[in-house]
Coordinates of C-alpha atoms in Angstrom, one line a residue:
Chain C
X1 CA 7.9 61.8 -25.9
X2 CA 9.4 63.1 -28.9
X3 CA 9.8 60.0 -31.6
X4 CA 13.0 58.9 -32.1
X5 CA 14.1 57.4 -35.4
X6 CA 15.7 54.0 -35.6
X7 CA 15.0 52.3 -38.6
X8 CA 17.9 53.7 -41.2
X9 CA 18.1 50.4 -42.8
X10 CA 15.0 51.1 -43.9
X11 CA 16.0 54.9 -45.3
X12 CA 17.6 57.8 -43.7
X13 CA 16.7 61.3 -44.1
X14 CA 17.9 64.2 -46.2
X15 CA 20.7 65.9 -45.6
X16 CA 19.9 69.5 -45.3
X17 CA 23.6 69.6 -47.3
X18 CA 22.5 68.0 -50.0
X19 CA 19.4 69.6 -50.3
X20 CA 21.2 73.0 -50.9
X21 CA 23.1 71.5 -53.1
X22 CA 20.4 70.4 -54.9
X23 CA 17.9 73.5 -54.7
X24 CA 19.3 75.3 -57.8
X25 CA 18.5 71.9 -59.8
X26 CA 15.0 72.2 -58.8
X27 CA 15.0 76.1 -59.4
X28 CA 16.4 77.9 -62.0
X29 CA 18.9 75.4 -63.3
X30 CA 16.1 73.1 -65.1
X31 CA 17.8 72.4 -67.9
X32 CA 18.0 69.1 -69.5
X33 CA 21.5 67.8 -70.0
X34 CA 20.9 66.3 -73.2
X35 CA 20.1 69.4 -75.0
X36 CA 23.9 70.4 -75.2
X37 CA 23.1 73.0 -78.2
X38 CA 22.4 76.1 -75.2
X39 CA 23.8 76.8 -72.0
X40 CA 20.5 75.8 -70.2
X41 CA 21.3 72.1 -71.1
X42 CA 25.2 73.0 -71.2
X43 CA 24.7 73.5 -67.5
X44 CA 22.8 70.8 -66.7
X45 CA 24.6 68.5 -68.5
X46 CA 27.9 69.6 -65.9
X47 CA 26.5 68.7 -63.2
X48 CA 25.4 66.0 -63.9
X49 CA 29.0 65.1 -65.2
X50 CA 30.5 66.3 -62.0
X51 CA 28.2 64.0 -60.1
X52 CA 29.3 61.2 -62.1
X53 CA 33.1 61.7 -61.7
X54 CA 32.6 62.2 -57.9
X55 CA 30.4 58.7 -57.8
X56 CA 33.2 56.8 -59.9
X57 CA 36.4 58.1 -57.7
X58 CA 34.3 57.2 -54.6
X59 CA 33.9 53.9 -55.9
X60 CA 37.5 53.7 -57.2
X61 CA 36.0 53.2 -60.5
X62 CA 38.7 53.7 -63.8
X63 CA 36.3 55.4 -65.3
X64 CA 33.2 58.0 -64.7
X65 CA 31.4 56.3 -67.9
X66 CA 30.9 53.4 -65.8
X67 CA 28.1 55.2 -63.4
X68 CA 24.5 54.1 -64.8
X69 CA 22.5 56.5 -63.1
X70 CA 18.4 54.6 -62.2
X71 CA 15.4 55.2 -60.0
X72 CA 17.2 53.3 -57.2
X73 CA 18.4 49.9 -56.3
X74 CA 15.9 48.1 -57.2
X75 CA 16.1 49.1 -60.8
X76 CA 19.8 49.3 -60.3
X77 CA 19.6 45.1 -59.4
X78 CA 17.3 44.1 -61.8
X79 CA 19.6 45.8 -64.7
X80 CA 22.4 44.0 -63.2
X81 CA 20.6 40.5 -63.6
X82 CA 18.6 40.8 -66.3
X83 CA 21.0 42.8 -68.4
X84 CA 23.4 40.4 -67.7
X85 CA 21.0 37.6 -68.5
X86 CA 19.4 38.7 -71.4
X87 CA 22.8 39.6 -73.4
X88 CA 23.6 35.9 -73.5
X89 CA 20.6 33.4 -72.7
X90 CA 21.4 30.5 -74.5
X91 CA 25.1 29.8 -73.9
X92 CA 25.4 31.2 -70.0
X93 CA 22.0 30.7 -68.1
X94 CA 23.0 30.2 -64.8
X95 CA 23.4 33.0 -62.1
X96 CA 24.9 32.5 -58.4
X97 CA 22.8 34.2 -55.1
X98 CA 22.2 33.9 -51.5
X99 CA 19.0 33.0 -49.9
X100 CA 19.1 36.4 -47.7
X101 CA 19.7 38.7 -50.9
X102 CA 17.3 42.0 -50.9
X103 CA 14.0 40.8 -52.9
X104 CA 14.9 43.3 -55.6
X105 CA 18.1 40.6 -56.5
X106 CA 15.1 37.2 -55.3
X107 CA 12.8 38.2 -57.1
X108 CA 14.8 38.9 -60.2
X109 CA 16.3 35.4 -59.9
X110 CA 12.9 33.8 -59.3
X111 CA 11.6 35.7 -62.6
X112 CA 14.5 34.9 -64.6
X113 CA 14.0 31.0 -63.1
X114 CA 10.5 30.8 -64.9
X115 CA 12.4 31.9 -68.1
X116 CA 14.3 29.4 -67.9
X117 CA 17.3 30.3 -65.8
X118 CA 19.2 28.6 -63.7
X119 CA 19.5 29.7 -60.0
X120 CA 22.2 28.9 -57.4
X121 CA 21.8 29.6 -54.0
X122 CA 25.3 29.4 -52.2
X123 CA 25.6 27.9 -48.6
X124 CA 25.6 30.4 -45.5
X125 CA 26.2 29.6 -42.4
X126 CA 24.3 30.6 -39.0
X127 CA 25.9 34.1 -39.2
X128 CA 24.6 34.7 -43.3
X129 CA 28.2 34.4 -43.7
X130 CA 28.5 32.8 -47.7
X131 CA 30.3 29.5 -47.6
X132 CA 33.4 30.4 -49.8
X133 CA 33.9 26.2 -51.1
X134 CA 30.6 26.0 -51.7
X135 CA 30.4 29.1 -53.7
X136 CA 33.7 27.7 -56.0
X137 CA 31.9 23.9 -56.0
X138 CA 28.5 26.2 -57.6
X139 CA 30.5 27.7 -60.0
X140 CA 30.1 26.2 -63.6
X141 CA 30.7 26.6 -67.4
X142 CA 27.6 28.4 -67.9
X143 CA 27.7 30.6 -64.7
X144 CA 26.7 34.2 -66.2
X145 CA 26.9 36.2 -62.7
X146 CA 27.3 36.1 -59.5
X147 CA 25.5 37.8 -57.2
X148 CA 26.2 38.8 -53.4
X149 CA 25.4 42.0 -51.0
X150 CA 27.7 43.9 -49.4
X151 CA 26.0 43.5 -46.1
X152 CA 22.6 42.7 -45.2
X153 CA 20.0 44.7 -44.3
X154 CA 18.6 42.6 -41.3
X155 CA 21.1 41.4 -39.7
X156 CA 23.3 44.0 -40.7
X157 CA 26.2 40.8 -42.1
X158 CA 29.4 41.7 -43.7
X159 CA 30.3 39.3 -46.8
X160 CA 33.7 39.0 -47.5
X161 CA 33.1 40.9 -50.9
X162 CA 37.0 41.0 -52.3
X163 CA 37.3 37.3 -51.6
X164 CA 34.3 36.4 -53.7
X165 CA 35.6 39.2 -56.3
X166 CA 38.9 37.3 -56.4
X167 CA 36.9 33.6 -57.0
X168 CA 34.7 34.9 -59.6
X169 CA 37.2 36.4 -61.4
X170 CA 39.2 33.4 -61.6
X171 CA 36.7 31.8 -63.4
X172 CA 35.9 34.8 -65.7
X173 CA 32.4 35.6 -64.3
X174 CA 30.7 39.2 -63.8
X175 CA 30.6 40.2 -59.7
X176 CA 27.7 41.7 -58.9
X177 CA 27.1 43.5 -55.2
X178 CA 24.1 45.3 -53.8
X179 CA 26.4 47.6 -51.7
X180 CA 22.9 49.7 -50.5
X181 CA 23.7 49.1 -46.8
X182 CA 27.0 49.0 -47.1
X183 CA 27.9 52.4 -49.1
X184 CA 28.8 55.3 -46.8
X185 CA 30.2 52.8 -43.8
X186 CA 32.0 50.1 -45.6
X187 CA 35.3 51.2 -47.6
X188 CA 34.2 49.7 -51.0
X189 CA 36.7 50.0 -53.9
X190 CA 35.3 48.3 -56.9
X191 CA 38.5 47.8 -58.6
X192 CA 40.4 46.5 -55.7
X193 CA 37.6 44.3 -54.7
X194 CA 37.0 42.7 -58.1
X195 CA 33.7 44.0 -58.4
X196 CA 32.0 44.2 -61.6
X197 CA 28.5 45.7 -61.5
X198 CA 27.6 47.8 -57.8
X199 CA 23.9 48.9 -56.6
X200 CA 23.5 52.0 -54.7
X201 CA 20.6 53.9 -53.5
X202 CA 20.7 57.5 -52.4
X203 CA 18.7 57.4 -49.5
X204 CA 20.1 54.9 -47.7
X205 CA 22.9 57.6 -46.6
X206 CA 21.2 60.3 -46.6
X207 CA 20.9 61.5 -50.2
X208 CA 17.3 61.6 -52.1
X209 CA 14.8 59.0 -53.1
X210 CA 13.9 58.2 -56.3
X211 CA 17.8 57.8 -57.2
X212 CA 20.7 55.4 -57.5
X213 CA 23.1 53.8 -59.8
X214 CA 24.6 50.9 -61.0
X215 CA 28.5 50.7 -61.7
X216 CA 29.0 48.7 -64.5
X217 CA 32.7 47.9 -65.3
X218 CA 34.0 49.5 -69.0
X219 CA 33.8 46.3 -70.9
X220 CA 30.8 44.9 -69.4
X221 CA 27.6 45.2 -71.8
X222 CA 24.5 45.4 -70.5
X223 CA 21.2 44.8 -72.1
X224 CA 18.8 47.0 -71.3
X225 CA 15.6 47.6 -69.1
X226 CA 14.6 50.9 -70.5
X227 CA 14.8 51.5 -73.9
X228 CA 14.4 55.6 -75.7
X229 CA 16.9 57.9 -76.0
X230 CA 19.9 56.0 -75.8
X231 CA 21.2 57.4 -72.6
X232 CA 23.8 55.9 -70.5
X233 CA 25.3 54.6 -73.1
X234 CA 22.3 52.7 -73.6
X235 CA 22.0 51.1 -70.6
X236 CA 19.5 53.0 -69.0
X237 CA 17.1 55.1 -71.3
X238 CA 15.4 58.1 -70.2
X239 CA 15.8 61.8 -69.1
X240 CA 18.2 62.2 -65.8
X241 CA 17.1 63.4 -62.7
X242 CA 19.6 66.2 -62.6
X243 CA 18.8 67.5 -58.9
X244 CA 18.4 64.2 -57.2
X245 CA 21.9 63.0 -59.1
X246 CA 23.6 66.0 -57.5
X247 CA 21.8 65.2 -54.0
X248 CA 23.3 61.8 -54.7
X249 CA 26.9 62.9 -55.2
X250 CA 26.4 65.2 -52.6
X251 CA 25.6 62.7 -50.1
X252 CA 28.0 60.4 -51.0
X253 CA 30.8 62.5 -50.6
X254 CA 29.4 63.9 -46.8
X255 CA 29.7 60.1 -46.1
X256 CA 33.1 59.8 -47.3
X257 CA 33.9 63.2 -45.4
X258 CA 32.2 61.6 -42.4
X259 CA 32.7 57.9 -42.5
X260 CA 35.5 57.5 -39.9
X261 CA 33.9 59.6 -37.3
X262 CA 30.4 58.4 -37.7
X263 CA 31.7 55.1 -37.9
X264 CA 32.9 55.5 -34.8
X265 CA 30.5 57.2 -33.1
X266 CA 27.5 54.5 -34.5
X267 CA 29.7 51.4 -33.1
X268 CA 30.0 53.4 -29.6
X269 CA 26.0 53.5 -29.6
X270 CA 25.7 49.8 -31.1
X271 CA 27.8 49.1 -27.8
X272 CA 25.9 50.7 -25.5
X273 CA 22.4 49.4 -26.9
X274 CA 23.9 45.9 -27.1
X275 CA 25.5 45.4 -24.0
X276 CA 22.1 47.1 -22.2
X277 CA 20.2 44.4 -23.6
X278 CA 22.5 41.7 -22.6
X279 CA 22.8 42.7 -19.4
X280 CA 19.3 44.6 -18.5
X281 CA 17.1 42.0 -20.4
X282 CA 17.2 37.6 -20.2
X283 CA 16.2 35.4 -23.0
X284 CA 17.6 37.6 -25.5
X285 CA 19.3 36.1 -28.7
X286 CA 22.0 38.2 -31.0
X287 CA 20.7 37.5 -34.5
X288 CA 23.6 37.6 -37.2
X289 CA 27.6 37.6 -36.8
X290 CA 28.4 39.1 -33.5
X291 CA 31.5 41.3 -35.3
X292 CA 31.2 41.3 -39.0
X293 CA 28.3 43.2 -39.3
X294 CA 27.5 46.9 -39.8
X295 CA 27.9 49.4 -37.6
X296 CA 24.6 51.0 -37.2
X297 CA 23.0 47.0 -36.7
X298 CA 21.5 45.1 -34.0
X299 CA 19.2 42.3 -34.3
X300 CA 17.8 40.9 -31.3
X301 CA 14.9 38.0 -30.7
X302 CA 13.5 38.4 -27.4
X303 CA 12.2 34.6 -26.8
X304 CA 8.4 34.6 -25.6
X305 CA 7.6 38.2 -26.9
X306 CA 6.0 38.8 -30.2
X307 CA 7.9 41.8 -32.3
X308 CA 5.1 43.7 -32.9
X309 CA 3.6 43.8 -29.6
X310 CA 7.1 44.9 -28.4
X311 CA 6.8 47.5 -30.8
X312 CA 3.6 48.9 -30.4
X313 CA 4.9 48.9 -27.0
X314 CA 7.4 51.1 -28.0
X315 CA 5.6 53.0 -30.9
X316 CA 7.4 56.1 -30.3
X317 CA 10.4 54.7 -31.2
X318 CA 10.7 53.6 -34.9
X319 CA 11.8 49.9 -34.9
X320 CA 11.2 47.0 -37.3
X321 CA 10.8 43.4 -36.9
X322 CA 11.0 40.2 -38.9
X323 CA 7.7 39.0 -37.0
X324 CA 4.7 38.1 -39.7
X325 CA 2.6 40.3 -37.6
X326 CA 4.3 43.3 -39.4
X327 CA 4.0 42.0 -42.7
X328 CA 0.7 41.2 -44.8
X329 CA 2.1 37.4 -46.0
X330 CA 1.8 36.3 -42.0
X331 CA 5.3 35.2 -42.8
X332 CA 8.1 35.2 -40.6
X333 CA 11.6 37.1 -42.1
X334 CA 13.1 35.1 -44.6
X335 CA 16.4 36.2 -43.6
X336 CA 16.3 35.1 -40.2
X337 CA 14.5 31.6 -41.3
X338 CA 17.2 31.3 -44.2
X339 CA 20.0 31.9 -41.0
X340 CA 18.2 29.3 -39.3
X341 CA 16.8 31.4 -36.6
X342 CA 13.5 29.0 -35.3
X343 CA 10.5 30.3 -36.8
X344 CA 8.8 31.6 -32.9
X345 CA 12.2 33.4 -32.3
X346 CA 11.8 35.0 -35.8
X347 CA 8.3 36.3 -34.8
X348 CA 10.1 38.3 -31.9
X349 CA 13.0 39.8 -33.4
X350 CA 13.6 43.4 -33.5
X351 CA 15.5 45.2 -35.6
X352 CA 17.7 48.5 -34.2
X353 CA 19.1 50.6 -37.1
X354 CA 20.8 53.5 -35.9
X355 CA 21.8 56.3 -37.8
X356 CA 23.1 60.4 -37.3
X357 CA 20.6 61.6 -35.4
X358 CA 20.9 59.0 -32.6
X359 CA 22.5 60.1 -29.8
X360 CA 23.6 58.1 -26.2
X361 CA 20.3 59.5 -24.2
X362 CA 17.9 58.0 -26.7
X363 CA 20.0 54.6 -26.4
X364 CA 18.9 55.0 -22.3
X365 CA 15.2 55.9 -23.4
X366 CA 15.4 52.4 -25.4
X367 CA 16.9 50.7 -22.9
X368 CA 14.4 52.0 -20.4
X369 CA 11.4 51.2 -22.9
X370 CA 12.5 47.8 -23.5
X371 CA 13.4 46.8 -19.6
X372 CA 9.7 47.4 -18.8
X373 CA 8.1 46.5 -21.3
X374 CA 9.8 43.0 -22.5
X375 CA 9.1 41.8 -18.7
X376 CA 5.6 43.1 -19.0
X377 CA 5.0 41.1 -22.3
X378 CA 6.4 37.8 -20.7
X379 CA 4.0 38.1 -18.0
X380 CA 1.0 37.7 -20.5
X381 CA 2.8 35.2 -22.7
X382 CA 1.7 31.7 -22.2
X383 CA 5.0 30.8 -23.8
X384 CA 6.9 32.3 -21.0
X385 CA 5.3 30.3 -18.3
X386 CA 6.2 26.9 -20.6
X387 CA 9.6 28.0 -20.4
X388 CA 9.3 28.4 -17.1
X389 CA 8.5 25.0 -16.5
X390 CA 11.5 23.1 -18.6
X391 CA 9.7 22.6 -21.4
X392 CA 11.5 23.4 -25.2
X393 CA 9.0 25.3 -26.9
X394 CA 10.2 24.2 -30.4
X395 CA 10.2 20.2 -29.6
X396 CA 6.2 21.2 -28.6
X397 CA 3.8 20.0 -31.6
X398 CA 1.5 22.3 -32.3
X399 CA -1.6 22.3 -34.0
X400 CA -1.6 24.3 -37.1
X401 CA -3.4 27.2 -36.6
X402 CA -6.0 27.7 -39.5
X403 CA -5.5 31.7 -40.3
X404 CA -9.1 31.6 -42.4
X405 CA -11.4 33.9 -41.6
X406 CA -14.7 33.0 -40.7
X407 CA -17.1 35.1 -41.7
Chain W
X1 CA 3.1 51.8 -38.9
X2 CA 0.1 51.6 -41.0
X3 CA -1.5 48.7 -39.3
X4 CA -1.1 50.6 -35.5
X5 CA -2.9 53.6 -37.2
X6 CA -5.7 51.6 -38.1
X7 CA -6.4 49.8 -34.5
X8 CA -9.0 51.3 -32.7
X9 CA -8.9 53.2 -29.8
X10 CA -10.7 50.0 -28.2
X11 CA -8.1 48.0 -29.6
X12 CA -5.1 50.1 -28.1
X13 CA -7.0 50.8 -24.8
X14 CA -7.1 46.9 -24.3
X15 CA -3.7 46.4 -25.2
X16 CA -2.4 48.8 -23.2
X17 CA -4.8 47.8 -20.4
X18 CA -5.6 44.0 -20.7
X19 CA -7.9 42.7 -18.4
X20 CA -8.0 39.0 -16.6
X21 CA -4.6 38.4 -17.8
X22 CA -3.0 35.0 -16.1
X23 CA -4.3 31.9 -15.3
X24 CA -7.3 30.8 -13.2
X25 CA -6.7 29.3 -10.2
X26 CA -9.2 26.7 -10.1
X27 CA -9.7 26.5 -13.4
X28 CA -11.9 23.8 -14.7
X29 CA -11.5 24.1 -18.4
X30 CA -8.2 25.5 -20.7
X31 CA -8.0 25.9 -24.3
X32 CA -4.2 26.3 -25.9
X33 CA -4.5 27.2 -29.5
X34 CA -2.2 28.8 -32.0
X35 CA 1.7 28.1 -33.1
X36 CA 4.1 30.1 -31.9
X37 CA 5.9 29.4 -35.1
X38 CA 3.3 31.0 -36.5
X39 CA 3.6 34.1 -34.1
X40 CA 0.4 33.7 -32.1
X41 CA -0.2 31.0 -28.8
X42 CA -3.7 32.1 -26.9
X43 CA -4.4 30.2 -23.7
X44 CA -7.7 30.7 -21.7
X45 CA -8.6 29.1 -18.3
X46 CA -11.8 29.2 -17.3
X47 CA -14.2 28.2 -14.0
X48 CA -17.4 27.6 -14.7
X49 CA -20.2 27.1 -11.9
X50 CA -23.0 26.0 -12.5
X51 CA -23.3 26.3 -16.5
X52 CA -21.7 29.9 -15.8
X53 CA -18.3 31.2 -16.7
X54 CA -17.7 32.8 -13.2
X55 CA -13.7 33.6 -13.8
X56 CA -11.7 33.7 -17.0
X57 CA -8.1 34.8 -17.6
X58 CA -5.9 35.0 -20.4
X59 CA -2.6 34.5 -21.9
X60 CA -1.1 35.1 -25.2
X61 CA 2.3 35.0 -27.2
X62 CA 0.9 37.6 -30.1
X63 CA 0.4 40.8 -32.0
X64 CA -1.1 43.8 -30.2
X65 CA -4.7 43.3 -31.9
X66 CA -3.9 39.4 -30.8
X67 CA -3.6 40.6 -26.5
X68 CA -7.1 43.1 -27.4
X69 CA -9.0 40.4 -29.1
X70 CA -7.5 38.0 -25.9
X71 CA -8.5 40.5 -23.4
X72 CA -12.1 41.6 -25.0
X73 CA -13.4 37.9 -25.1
X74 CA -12.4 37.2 -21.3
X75 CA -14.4 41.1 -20.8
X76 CA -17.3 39.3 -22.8
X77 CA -17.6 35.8 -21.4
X78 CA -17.1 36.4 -17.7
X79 CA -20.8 35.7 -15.9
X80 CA -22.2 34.3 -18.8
X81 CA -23.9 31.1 -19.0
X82 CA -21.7 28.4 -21.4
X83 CA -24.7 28.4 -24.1
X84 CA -24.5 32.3 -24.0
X85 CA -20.3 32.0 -24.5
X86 CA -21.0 29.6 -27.1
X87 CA -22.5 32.4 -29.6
X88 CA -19.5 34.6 -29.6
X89 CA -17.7 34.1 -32.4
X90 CA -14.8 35.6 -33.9
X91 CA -16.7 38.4 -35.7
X92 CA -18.4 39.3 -32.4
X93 CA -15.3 39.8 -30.8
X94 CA -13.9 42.0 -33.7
X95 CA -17.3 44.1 -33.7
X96 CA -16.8 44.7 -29.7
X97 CA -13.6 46.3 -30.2
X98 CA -14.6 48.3 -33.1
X99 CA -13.2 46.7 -35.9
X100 CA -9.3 45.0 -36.4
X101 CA -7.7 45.7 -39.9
X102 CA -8.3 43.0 -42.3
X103 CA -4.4 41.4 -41.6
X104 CA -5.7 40.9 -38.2
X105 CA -8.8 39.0 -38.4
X106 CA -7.3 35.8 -37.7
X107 CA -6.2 37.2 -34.4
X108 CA -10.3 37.3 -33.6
X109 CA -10.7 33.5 -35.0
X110 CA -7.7 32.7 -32.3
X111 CA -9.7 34.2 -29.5
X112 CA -12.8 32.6 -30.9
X113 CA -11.1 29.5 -30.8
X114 CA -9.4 29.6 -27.8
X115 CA -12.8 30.0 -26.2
X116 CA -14.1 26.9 -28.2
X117 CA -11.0 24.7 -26.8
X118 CA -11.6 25.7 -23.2
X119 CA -15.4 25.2 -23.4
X120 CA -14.9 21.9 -25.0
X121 CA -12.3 21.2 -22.3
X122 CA -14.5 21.8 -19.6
X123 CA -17.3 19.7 -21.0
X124 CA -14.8 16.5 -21.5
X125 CA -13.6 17.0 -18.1
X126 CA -16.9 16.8 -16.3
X127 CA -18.9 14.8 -18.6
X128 CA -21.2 17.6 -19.6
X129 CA -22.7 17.7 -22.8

């Protein structure tokens, strides 16, 4: 069977677009677009520029200076919070998250924490949906940022980003958003929306890796991560990535070109895969808000069967799943837990992230896949059989299981 | 990805073939050990005859190198006398199928244990020592 790819949460592959349109960056256009004494840089330096302009109107940004051009989104959230923090440490020190933000943006907060930051963690409710009161009753004198994702990347949750752009801003603090899943299927506009300071990654829709940016509204100041040259107005030191920030502009304006269409298409798939599972498959649980979520997203648990088991079973099919086994911390996903998904329900939860290349006869090899397999699994799984027999697996106590390894 | 590549072809020919999966009829002993919150539940039945281990099955809520190690350990036990099934330990288990990757090992020590609990169960429920 050939493999079929369904993991474009995770990334998404290279447009062969945008990889002509970045080919003469990696040829014969080398130049570097700070030497603007000779055409080589001249040249470089255009592109680059035309990149930049393409990436601001996309975002409905005022202005093209407020593209920060980084490695990706990780760098692109750690700037956000630690520039932000840094700036001003001793008058505002306190920063406003959810539990299910990307670890680039928790592990950032926790870093900042041991600095001596304070860190806020708004109220979701079963969905990941942010608790809008809760976020206004966190809000306080010294709140420097707040920061909340577009949509997650498990459970594929829409936040209701111009909302919290529209609270924030009442109170006259920065609006970050990790946008990463989002961008390319949401319509983001940063000035409608309120938003201050946006993360984007380039191969999340099908652009390179190795590249992203961070929007940072005119007026915001930044301190910096990287210090050398001065570039991006000295935000973000170091020489650009010329080809990669055209595959990035590239990419993002196939998406734009595409969005409706593919939006379309991805949610008629999403339906077929869902309602195959509900109806094919028992003891299945939807993970996540049933509507306000991404297109491309399903996250299902399918109670009694460990996720990677199910996904060895289907190892020509690229899945993920918030089960420890697929982790090396032997910890369930901290989304789901944070969601309050029960920790054995955590452990068999797939992940389905569809993406271009999918098409409607893959969705039947899945659904074939899964329909022999899941019942297959539940006949080895003692778990099952207490089911069977009334008995609510969760209420159970169990011995904790020591993981130490005698040797 | 990384961790499938790294299972043994004894470890995916057991997991795709598991043997002695279910539960023993007349099963005089059972062991239950693991946490499903933790993502792993191994039970093992056994009948033992005579100081022998003349049937085992298994069942288990787990990983793929947790079902192998499940279904290598009934493969090793079956016809052996209890002192013999007493000496396979978690290590043995892992050696038999070739090797698990490191972030697996503890599926071996569930096996290992699982074999301890049903033994032990066994020995309460008849008085043997």
């Amino acid at each position: 069977m050939k493999p079929i790819y369904m993991d474009h949460h995770a990334t998404t592959p290279l447009d062969p677009e945008v990889l002509s349109a970045m080919m003469p960056y990696l040829k014969t256009a080398f130049g570097n677009p700070s030497s603007t004494t000779h055409d080589f840089g001249r040249e470089a330096r255009q592109a680059v520029e035309t990149a930049r302009q393409q990436l601001a109107d996309w975002l409905g940004a005022a202005d093209s200076d407020e593209i920060i051009f980084t490695s990706g989104a990780t760098e692109s959230d750690n700037l956000a919070l630690k520039g932000i923090a840094y700036r001003s440490p001793d008058e505002k020190n306190h920063i406003i998250t959810l539990a299910i933000e990307h670890k680039a943006i928790l592990d950032t907060a926790k870093y900042l924490q041991k600095q001596g930051y304070e860190i806020s963690y708004v109220k979701i409710d079963s969905h990941g949906i942010i608790d809008l009161d809760d976020l206004r009753r966190q809000i306080k004198k010294n709140t420097a940022l707040i920061s909340v994702q577009a949509a997650n990347s498990e459970i594929g949750t829409m936040q209701p980003i111009a909302e919290i752009g529209a609270i924030a801003h009442e109170h006259g603090i920065p609006f970050h958003s990790d946008a990463v899943q989002a961008l390319g299927k949401l319509d983001i506009n940063v000035q409608r929306d309120k938003i201050d300071m946006l993360s984007i990654s380039g191969h999340k829709f099908y652009g390179p890796k190795g590249i992203g940016a961070l929007y940072v509204r005119k007026d915001l100041r930044l301190a910096p991560l990287i210090h050398g040259g001065g570039h991006e107005r000295g935000m973000r030191s170091g020489t650009l990535n010329v080809p990669a920030i055209v595959g990035l502009a590239k990419a993002a304006e196939i998406c734009e070109r595409d969005r409706e269409k593919e939006n379309a298409r991805l949610l008629q798939l999403r339906q077929k895969l869902r309602q195959g599972i509900e109806s094919q498959i028992e003891h299945v649980q939807l993970n996540g808000h049933p509507e306000k979520r991404l297109p491309n997203n399903l996250n299902f648990s399918f109670a009694y069967v460990e996720g990677e088991s199910l996904m060895l079973a289907c190892r020509d099919v690229a899945l993920s799943s918030g089960s420890a086994c697929t982790s090396t911390s032997l910890q369930s996903s901290y989304v789901l837990r944070a969601i309050g998904v029960p920790d054995f329900l955590a452990h068999c939860s797939i992940r389905f992230g569809l993406g271009k290349s999918n098409t409607a006869e893959q969705i039947d090899i899945v659904l074939d896949l899964l329909r022999k397999h899941v019942p297959r699994l539940r006949e080895m799984s003692p778990l099952y059989d207490l089911a069977k027999a009334g008995v609510d697996i969760e209420q159970l106590s169990w011995k904790d299981h020591d993981h130490d390894i005698h040797e | 990805m990384d961790v499938w590549q790294d299972y043994t072809k004894k470890v995916m020919e057991h997991y795709e073939n598991p043997r002695n999966v279910g539960v023993v009829e007349n099963a005089n002993g059972e062991g239950v050990v693991g946490n499903p919150a933790c993502g792993d539940v191994m039970k093992l039945t056994i009948r033992v005859e005579n100081d022998i281990i003349v049937d085992v099955k298994f069942k288990t809520f787990g990983c793929g190198a947790a079902i192998a190690t499940s279904s290598m350990v009934t493969e090793m036990v079956k016809g052996k006398s209890l002192e013999e099934a007493l000496k396979i330990s978690n290590k043995t288990v892992a050696e038999a199928l070739g090797g698990l990757p490191r972030v697996k090992m503890h599926c071996s020590v569930l096996a290992e244990d699982a074999l301890q609990a049903a033994i032990d169960d066994y020995k309460k429920k008849t008085g043997a020592k």
